[in-house]
Short mmCIF file of N, CA and C in Angstrom, two decimals:
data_model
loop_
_atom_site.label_atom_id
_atom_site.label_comp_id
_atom_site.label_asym_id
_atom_site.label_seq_id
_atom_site.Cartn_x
_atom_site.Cartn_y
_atom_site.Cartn_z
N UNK A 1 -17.12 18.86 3.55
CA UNK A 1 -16.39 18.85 4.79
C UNK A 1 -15.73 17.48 4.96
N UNK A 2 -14.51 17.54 5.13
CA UNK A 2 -14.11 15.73 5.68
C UNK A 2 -14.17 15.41 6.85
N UNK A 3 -14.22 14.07 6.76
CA UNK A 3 -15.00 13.26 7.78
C UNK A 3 -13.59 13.78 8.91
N UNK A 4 -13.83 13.39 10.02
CA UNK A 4 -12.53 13.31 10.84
C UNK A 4 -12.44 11.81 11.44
N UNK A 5 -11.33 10.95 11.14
CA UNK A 5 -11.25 9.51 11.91
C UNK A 5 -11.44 10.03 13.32
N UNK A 6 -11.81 8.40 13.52
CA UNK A 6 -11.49 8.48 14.62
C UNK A 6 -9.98 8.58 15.43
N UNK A 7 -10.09 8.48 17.12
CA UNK A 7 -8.34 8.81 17.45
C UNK A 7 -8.72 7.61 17.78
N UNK A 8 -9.17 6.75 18.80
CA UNK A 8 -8.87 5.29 18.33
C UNK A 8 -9.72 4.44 18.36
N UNK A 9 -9.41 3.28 17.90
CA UNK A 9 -10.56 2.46 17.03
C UNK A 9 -11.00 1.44 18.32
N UNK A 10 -11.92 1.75 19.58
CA UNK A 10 -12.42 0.85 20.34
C UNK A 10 -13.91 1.23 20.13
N UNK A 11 -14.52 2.01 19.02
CA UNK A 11 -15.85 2.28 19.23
C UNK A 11 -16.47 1.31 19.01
N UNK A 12 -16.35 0.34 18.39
CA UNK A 12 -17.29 -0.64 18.23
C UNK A 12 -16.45 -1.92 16.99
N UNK A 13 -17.41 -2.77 16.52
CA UNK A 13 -16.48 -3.83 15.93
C UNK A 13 -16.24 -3.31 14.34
N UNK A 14 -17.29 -2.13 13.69
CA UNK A 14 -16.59 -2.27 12.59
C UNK A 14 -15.12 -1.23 12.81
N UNK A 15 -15.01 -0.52 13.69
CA UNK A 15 -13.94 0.67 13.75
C UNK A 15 -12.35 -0.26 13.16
N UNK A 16 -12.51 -1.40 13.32
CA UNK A 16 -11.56 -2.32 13.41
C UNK A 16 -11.09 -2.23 11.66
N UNK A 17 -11.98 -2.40 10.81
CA UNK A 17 -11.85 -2.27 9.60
C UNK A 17 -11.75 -0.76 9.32
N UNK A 18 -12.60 0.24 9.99
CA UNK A 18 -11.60 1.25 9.57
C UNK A 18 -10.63 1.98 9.66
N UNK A 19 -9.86 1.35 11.16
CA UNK A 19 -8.87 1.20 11.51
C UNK A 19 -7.43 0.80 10.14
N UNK A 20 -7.64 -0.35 9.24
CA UNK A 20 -7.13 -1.15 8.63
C UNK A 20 -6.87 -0.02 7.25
N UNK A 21 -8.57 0.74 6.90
CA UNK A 21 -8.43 1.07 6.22
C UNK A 21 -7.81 2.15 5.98
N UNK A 22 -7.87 2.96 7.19
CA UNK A 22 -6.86 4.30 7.26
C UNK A 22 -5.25 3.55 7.45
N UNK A 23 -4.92 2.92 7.40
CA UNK A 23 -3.64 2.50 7.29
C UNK A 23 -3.11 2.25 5.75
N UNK A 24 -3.86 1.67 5.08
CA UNK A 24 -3.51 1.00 3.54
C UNK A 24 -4.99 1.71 2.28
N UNK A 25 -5.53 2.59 2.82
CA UNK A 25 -6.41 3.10 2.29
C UNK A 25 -5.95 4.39 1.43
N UNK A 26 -6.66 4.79 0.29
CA UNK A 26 -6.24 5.80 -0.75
C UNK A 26 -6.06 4.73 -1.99
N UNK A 27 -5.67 5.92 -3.46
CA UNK A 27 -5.54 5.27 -4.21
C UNK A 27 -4.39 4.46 -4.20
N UNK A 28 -3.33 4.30 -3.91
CA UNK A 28 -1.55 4.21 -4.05
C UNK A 28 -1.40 3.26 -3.20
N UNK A 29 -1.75 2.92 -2.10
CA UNK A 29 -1.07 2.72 -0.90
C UNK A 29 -1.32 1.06 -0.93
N UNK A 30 -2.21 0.78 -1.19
CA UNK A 30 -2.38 -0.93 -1.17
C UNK A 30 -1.72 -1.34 -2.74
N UNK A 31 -1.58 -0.41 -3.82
CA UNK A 31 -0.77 -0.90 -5.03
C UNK A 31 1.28 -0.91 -4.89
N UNK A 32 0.60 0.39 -3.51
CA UNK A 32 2.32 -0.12 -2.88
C UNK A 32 2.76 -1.11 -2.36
N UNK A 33 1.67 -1.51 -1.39
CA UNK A 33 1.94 -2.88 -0.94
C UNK A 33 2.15 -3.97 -1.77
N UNK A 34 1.64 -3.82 -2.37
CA UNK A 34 1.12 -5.09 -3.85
C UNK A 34 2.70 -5.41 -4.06
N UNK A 35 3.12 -4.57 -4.88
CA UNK A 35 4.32 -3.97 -5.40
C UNK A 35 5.67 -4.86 -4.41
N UNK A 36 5.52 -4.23 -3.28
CA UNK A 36 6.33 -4.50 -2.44
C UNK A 36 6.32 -6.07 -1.49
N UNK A 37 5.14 -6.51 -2.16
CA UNK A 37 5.11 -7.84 -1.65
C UNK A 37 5.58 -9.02 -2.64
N UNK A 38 4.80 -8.71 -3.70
CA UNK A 38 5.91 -9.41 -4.79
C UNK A 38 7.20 -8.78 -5.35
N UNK A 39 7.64 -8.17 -4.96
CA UNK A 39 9.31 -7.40 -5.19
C UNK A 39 10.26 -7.85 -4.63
N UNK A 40 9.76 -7.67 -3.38
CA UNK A 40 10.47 -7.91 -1.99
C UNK A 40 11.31 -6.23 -1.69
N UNK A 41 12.32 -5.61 -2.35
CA UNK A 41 13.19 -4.49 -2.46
C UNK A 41 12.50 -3.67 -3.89
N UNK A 42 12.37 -2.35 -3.77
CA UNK A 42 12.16 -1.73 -4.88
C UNK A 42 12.88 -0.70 -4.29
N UNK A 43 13.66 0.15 -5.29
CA UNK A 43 14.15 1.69 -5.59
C UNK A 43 13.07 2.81 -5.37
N UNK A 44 13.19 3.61 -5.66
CA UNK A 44 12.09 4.78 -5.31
C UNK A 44 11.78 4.83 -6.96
N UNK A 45 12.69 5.19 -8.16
CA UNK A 45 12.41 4.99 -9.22
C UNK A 45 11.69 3.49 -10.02
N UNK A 46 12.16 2.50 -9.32
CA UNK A 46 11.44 1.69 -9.44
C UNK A 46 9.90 1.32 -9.87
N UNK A 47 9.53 1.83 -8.57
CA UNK A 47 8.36 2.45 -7.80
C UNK A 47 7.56 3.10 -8.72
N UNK A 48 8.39 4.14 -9.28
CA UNK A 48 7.66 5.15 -9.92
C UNK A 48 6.85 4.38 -12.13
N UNK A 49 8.30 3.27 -11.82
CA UNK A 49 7.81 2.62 -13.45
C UNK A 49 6.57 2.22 -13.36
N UNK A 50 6.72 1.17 -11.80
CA UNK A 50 5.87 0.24 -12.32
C UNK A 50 4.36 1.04 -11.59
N UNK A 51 4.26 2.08 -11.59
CA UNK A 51 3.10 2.95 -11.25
C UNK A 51 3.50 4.00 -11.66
N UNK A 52 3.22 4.08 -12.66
CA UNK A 52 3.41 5.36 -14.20
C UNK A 52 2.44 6.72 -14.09
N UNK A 53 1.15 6.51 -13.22
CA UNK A 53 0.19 7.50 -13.25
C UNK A 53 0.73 8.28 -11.74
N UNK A 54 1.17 7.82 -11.16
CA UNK A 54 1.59 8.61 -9.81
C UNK A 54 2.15 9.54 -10.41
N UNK A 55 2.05 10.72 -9.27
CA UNK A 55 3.21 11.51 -9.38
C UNK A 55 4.09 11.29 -8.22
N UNK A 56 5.53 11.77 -8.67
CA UNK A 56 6.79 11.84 -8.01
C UNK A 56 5.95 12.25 -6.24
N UNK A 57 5.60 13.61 -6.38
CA UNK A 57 4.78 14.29 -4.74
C UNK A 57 3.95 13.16 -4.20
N UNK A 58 3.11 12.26 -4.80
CA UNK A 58 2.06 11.48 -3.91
C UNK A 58 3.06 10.14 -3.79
N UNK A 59 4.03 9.85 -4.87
CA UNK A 59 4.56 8.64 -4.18
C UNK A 59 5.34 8.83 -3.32
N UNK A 60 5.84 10.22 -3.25
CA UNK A 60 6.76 10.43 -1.76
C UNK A 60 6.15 10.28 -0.59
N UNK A 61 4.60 11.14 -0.25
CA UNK A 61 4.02 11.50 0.35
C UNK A 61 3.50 9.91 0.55
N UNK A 62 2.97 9.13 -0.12
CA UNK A 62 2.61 7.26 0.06
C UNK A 62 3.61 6.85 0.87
N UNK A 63 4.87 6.67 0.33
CA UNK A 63 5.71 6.00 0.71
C UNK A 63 6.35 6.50 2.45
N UNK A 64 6.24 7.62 2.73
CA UNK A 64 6.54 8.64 3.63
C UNK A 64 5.36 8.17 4.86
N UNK A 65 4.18 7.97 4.51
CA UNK A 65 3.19 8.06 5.36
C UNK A 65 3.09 6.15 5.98
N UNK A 66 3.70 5.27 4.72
CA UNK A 66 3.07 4.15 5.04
C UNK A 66 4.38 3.73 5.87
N UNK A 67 5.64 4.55 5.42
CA UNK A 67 7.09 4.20 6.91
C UNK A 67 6.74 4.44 8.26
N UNK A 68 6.03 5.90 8.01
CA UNK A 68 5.23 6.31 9.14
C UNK A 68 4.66 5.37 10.16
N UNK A 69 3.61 4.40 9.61
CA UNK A 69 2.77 3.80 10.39
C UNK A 69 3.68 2.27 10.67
N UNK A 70 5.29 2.25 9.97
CA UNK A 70 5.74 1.49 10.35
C UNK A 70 5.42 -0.18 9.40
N UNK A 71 4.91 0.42 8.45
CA UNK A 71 4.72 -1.01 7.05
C UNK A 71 5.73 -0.78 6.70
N UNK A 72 6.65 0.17 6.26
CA UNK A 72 7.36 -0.28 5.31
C UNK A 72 8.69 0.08 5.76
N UNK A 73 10.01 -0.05 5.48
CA UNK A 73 10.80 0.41 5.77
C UNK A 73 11.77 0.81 4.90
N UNK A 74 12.71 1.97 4.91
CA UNK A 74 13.58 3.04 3.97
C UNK A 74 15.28 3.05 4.34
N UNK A 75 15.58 2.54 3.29
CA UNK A 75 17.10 2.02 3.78
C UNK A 75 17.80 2.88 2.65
N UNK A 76 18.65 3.82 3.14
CA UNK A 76 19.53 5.34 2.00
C UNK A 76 20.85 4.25 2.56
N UNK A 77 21.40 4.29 1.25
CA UNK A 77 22.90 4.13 1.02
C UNK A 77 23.78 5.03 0.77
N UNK A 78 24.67 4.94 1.60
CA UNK A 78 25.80 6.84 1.31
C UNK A 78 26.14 6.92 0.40
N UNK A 79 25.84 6.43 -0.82
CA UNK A 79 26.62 6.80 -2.09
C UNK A 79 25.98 7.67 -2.98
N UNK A 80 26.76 8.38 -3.77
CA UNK A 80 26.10 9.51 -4.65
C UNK A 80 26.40 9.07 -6.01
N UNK A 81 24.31 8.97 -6.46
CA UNK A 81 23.77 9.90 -6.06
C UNK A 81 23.07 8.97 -5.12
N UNK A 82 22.46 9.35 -4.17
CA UNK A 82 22.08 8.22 -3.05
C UNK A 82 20.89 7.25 -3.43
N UNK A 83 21.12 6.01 -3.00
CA UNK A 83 20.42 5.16 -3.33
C UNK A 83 19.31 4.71 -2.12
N UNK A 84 18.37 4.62 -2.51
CA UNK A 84 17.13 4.24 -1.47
C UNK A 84 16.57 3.41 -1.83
N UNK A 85 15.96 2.36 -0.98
CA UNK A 85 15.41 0.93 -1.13
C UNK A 85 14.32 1.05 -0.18
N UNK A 86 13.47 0.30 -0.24
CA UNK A 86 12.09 0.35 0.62
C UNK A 86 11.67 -1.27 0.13
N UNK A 87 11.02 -1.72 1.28
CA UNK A 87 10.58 -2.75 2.04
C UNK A 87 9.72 -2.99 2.69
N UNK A 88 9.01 -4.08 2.70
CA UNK A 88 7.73 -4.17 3.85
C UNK A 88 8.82 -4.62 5.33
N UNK A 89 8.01 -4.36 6.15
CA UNK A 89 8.31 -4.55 7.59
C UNK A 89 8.02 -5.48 7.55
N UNK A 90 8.03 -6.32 9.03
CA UNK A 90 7.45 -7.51 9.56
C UNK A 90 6.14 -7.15 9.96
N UNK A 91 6.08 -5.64 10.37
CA UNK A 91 4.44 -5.90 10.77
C UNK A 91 4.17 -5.36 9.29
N UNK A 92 4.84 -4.96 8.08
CA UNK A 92 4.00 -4.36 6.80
C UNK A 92 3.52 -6.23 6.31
N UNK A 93 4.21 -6.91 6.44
CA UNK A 93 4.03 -8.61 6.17
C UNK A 93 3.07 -9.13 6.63
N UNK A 94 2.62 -8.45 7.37
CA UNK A 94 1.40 -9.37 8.35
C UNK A 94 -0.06 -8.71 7.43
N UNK A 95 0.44 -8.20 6.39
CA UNK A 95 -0.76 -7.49 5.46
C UNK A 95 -1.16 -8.22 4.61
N UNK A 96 -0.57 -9.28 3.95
CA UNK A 96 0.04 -10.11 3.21
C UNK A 96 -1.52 -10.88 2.86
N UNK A 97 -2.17 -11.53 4.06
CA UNK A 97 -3.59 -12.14 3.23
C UNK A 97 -4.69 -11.14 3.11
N UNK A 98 -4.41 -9.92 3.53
CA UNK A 98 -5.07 -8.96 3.47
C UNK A 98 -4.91 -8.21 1.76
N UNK A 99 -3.94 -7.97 1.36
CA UNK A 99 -3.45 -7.81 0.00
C UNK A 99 -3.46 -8.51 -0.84
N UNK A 100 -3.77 -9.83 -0.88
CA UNK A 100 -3.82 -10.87 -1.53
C UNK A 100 -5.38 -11.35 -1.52
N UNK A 101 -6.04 -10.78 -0.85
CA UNK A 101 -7.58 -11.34 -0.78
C UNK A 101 -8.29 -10.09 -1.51
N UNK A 102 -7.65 -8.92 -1.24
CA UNK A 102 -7.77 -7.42 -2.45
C UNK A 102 -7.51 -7.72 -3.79
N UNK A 103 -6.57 -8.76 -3.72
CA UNK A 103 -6.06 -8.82 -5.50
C UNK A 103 -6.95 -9.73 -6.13
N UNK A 104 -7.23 -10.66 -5.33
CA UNK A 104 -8.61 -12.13 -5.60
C UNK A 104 -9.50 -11.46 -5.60
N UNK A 105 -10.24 -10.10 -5.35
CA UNK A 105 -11.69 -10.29 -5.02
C UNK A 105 -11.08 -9.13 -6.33
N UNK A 106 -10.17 -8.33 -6.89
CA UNK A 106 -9.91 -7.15 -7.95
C UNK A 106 -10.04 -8.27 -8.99
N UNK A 107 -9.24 -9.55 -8.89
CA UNK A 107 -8.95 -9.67 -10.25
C UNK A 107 -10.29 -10.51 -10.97
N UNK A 108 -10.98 -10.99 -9.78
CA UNK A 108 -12.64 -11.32 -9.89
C UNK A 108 -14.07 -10.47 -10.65
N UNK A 109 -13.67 -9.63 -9.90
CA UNK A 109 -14.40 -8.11 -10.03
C UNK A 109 -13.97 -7.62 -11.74
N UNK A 110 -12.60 -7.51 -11.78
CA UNK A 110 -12.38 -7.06 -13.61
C UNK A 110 -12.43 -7.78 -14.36
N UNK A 111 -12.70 -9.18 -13.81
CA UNK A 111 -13.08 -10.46 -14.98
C UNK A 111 -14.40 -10.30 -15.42
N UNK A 112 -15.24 -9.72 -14.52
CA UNK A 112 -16.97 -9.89 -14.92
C UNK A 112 -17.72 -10.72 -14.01
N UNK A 113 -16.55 -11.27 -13.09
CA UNK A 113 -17.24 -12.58 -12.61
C UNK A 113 -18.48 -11.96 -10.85
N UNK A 114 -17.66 -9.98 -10.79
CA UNK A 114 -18.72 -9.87 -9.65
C UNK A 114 -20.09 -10.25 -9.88
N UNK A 115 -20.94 -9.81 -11.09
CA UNK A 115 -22.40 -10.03 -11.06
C UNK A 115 -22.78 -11.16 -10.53
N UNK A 116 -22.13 -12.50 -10.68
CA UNK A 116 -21.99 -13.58 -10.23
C UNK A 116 -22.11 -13.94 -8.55
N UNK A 117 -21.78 -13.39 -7.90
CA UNK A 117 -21.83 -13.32 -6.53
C UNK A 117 -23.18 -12.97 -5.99
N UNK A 118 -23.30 -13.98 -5.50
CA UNK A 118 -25.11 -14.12 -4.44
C UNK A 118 -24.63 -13.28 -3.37
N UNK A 119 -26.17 -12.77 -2.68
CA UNK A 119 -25.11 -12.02 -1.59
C UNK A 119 -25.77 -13.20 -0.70
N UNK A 120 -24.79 -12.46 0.51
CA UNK A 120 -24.89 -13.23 1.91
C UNK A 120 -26.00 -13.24 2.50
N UNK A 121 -26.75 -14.41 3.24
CA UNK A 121 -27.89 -14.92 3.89
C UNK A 121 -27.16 -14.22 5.27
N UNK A 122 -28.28 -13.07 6.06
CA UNK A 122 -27.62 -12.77 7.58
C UNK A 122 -28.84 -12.34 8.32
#
């Protein structure tokens, strides 16, 4: 059965993170960001190189959902065959040490270096 989110995130302090996470959460959606933060502009084909295992349906459906919440933004040029560009927003920018502290703690984690990590005294 799936879970159902919540409708909004005042239940308590972690709702806040899963708030965050239903925004940039799934497989795709934070490698979109990634993407789009060091890019700055990508194509829709673009998109699709430099994430080879997607399919065409989930990167529409990614890209579709994360305009949605207003990260990213979709700029069609009238020319044929039409050209589309996508972008982080200003509020998709404000993700920025959030995506970057994902890529530090990923590129940590595939080095070997997690075992290494004491956990936290609380």
């Amino acid at each position: 059965m799936a879970r159902i989110p919540h409708e909004t995130f005042t239940c308590s302090a972690g709702c806040t993170v899963e708030a965050t996470l239903t925004l940039i959460g799934g497989k795709w959606k934070g490698v979109i960001l990634y993407r789009l933060l060091t890019e700055q502009v990508l194509r829709f084909n673009e998109l699709r190189r430099l994430l080879p295992n997607i399919t065409q349906r989930m990167l529409t459906n990614q890209l579709r959902e994360l305009e949605s919440d207003g990260l990213i933004a979709r700029k069609v040029y009238p020319e044929v065959p039409p050209k589309v560009e996508y972008r982080l927003t200003a509020y998709g920018q404000t993700l920025k040490p959030v995506i970057h502290a994902l890529k530090k703690w990923g590129d940590a984690h595939v080095e070997g270096d997690a075992h290494k990590a004491q956990p936290v005294a609380g």
